[in-house]
PDB file of C-alpha atoms in Angstrom:
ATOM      1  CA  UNK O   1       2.695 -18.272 -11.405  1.00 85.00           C
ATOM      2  CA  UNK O   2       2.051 -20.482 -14.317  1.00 88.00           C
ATOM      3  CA  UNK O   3      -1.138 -21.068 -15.857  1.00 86.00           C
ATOM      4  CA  UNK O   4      -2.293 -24.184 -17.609  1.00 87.00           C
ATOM      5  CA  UNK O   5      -5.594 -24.890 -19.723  1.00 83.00           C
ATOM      6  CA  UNK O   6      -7.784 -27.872 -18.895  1.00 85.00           C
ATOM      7  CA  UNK O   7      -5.542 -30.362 -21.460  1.00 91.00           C
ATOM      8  CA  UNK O   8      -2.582 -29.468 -18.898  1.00 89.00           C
ATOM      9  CA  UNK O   9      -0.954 -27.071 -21.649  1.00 86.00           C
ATOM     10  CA  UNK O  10       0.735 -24.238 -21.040  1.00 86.00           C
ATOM     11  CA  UNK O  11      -1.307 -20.821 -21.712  1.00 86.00           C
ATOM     12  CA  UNK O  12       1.230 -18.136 -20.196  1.00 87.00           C
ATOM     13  CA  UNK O  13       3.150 -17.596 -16.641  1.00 88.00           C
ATOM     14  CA  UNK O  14       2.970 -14.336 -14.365  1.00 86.00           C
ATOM     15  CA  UNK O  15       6.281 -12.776 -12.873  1.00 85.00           C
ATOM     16  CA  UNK O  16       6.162 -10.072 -10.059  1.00 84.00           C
ATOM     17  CA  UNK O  17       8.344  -7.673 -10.639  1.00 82.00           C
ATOM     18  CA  UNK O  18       9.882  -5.613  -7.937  1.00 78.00           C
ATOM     19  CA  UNK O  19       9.384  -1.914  -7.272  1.00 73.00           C
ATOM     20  CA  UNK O  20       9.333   0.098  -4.147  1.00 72.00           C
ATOM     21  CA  UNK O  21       6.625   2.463  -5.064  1.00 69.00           C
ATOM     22  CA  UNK O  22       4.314   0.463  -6.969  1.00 72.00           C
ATOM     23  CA  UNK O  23       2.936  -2.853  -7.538  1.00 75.00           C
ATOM     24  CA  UNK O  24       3.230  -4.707 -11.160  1.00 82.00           C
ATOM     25  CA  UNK O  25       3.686  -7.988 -13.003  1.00 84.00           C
ATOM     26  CA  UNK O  26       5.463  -9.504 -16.709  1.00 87.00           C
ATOM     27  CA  UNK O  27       2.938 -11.390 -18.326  1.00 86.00           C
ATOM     28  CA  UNK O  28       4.115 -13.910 -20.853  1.00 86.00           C
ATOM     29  CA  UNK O  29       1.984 -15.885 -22.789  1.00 83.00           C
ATOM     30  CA  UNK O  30       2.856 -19.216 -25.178  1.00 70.00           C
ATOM     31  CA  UNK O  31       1.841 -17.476 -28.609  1.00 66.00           C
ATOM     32  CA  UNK O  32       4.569 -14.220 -28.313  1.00 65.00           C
ATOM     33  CA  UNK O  33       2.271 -12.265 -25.714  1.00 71.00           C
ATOM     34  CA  UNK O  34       4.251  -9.725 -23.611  1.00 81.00           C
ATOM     35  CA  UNK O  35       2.171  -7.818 -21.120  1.00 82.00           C
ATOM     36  CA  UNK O  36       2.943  -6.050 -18.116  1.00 80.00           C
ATOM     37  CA  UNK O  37      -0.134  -5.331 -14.942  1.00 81.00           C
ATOM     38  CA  UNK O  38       1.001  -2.246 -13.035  1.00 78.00           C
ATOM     39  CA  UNK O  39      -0.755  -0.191 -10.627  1.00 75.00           C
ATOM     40  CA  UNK O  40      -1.304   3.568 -11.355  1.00 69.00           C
ATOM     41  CA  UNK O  41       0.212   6.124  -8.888  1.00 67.00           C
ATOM     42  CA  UNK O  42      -2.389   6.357  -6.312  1.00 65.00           C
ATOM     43  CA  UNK O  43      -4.922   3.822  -7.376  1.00 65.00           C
ATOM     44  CA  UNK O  44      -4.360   1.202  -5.177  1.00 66.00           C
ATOM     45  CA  UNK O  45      -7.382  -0.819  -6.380  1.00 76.00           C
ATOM     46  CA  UNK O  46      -6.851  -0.732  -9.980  1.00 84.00           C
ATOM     47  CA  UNK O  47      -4.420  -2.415 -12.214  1.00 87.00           C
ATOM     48  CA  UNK O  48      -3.689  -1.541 -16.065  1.00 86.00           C
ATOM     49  CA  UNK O  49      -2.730  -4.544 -18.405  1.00 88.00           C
ATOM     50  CA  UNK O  50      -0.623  -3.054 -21.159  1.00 87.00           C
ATOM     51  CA  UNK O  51       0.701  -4.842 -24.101  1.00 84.00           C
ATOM     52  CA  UNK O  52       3.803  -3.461 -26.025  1.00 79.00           C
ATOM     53  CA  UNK O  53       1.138  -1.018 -28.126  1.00 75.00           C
ATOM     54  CA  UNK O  54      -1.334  -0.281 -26.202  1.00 85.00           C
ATOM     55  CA  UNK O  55      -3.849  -0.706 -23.104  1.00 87.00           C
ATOM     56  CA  UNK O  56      -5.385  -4.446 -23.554  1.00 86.00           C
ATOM     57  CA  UNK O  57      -7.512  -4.204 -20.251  1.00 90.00           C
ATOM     58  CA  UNK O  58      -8.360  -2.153 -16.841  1.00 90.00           C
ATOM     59  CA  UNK O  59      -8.545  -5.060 -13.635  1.00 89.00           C
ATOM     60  CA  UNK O  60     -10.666  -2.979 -10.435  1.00 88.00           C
ATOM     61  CA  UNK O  61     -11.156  -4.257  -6.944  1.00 82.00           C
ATOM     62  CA  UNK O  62     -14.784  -2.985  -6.933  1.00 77.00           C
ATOM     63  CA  UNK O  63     -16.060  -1.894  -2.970  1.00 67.00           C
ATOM     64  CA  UNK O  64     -18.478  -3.796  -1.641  1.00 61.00           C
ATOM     65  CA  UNK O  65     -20.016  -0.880   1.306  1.00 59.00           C
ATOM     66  CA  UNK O  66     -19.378  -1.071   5.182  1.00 61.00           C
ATOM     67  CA  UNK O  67     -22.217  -3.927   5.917  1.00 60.00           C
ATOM     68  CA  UNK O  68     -20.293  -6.298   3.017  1.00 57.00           C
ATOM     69  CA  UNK O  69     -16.826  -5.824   3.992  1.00 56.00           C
ATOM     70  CA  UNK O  70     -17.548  -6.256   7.262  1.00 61.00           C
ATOM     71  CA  UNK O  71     -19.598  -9.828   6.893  1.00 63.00           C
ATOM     72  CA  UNK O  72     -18.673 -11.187   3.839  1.00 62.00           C
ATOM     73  CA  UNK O  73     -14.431 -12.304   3.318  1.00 60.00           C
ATOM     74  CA  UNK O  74     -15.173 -12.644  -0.693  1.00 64.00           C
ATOM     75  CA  UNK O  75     -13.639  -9.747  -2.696  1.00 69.00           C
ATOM     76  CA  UNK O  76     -15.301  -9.028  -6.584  1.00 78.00           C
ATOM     77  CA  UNK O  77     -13.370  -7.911  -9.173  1.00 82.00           C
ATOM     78  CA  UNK O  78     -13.613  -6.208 -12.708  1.00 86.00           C
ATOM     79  CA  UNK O  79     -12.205  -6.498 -15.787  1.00 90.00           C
ATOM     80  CA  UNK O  80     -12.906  -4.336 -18.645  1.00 91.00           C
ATOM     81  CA  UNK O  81     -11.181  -4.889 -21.880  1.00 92.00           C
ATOM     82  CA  UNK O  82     -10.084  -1.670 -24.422  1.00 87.00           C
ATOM     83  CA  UNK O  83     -11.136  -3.935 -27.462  1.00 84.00           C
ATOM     84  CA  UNK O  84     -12.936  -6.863 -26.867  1.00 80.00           C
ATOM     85  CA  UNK O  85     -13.503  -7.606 -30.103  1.00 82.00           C
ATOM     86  CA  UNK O  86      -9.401  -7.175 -30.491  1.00 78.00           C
ATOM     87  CA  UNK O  87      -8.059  -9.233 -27.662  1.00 82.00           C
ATOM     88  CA  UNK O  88      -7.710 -13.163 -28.095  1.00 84.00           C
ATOM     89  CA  UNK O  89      -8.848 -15.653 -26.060  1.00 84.00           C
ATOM     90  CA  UNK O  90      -4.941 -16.106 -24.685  1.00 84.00           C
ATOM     91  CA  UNK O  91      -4.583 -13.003 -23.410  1.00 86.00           C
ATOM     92  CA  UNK O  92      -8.263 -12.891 -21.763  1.00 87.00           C
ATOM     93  CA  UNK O  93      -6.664 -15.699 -19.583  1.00 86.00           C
ATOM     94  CA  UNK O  94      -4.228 -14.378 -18.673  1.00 87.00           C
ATOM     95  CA  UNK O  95      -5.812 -11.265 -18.039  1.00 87.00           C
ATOM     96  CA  UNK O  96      -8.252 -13.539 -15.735  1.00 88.00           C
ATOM     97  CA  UNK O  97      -5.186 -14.852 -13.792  1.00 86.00           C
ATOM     98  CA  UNK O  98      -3.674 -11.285 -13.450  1.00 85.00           C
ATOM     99  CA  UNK O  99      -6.849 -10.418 -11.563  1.00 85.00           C
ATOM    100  CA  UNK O 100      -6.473 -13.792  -9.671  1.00 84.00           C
ATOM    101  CA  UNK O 101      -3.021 -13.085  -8.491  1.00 81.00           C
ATOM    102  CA  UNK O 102      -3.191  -9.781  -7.469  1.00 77.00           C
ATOM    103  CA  UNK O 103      -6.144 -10.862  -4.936  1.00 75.00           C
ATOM    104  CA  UNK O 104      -3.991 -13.076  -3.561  1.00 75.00           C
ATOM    105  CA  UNK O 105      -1.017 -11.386  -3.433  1.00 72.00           C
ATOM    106  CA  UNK O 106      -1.892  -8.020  -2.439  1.00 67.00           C
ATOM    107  CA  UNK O 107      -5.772  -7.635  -1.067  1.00 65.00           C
ATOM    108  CA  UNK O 108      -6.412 -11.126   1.093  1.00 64.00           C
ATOM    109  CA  UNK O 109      -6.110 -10.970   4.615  1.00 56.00           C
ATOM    110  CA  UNK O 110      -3.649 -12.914   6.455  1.00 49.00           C
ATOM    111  CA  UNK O 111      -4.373 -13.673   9.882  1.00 42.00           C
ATOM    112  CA  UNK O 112      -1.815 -14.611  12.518  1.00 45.00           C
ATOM    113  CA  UNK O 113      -3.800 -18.026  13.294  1.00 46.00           C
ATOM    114  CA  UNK O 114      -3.117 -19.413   9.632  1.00 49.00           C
ATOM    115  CA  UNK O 115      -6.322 -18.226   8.179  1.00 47.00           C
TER     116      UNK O 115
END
């Protein structure tokens, strides 16, 4: 996935990277960011985003209850960043498409009518 700002330039691209027992991503931004999103053993519902020092941000699929799940199609997620104060406004895009993705790759439900 690539991701563009409003002007039409580039801002960074997402790659999935396989692995059989988890689920993760290569973030690469257009000012030298390297990231990578990976899912922690057991925590299907939480991604780490990890730059090549340290943890930039934690991305959770936050629950919604029985009556929510079962009415509403719309999933929320959260993103918490280590630093705030440290993190530039590159990376908090991409951060924000991370979170995107991995909706639509791993937690959206596919019907068998197209839906």
């Amino acid at each position: 996935m690539d991701m563009f700002d409003a002007q039409g330039g580039r801002v960074g691209s997402m790659t999935r990277r396989f692995s059989l027992l988890s689920r993760s991503y290569d973030l690469t931004g257009s000012e030298f960011i390297n990231a990578t999103v990976s899912e922690p053993f057991l925590r299907p519902q939480t991604f780490w985003v990890r730059n090549e020092r340290r943890r930039v941000a934690k991305i959770t699929k936050v629950g919604g209850g029985v009556k929510r799940d079962l009415f509403l199609a719309a999933d929320i997620f959260g993103i918490e960043f280590s630093e705030p104060d440290a993190v530039g406004e590159q990376m908090r895009w991409l951060t924000l498409g991370a979170a995107l993705a991995s909706d639509l790759d791993f937690f959206e439900r596919h019907s068998a009518m197209g839906g």
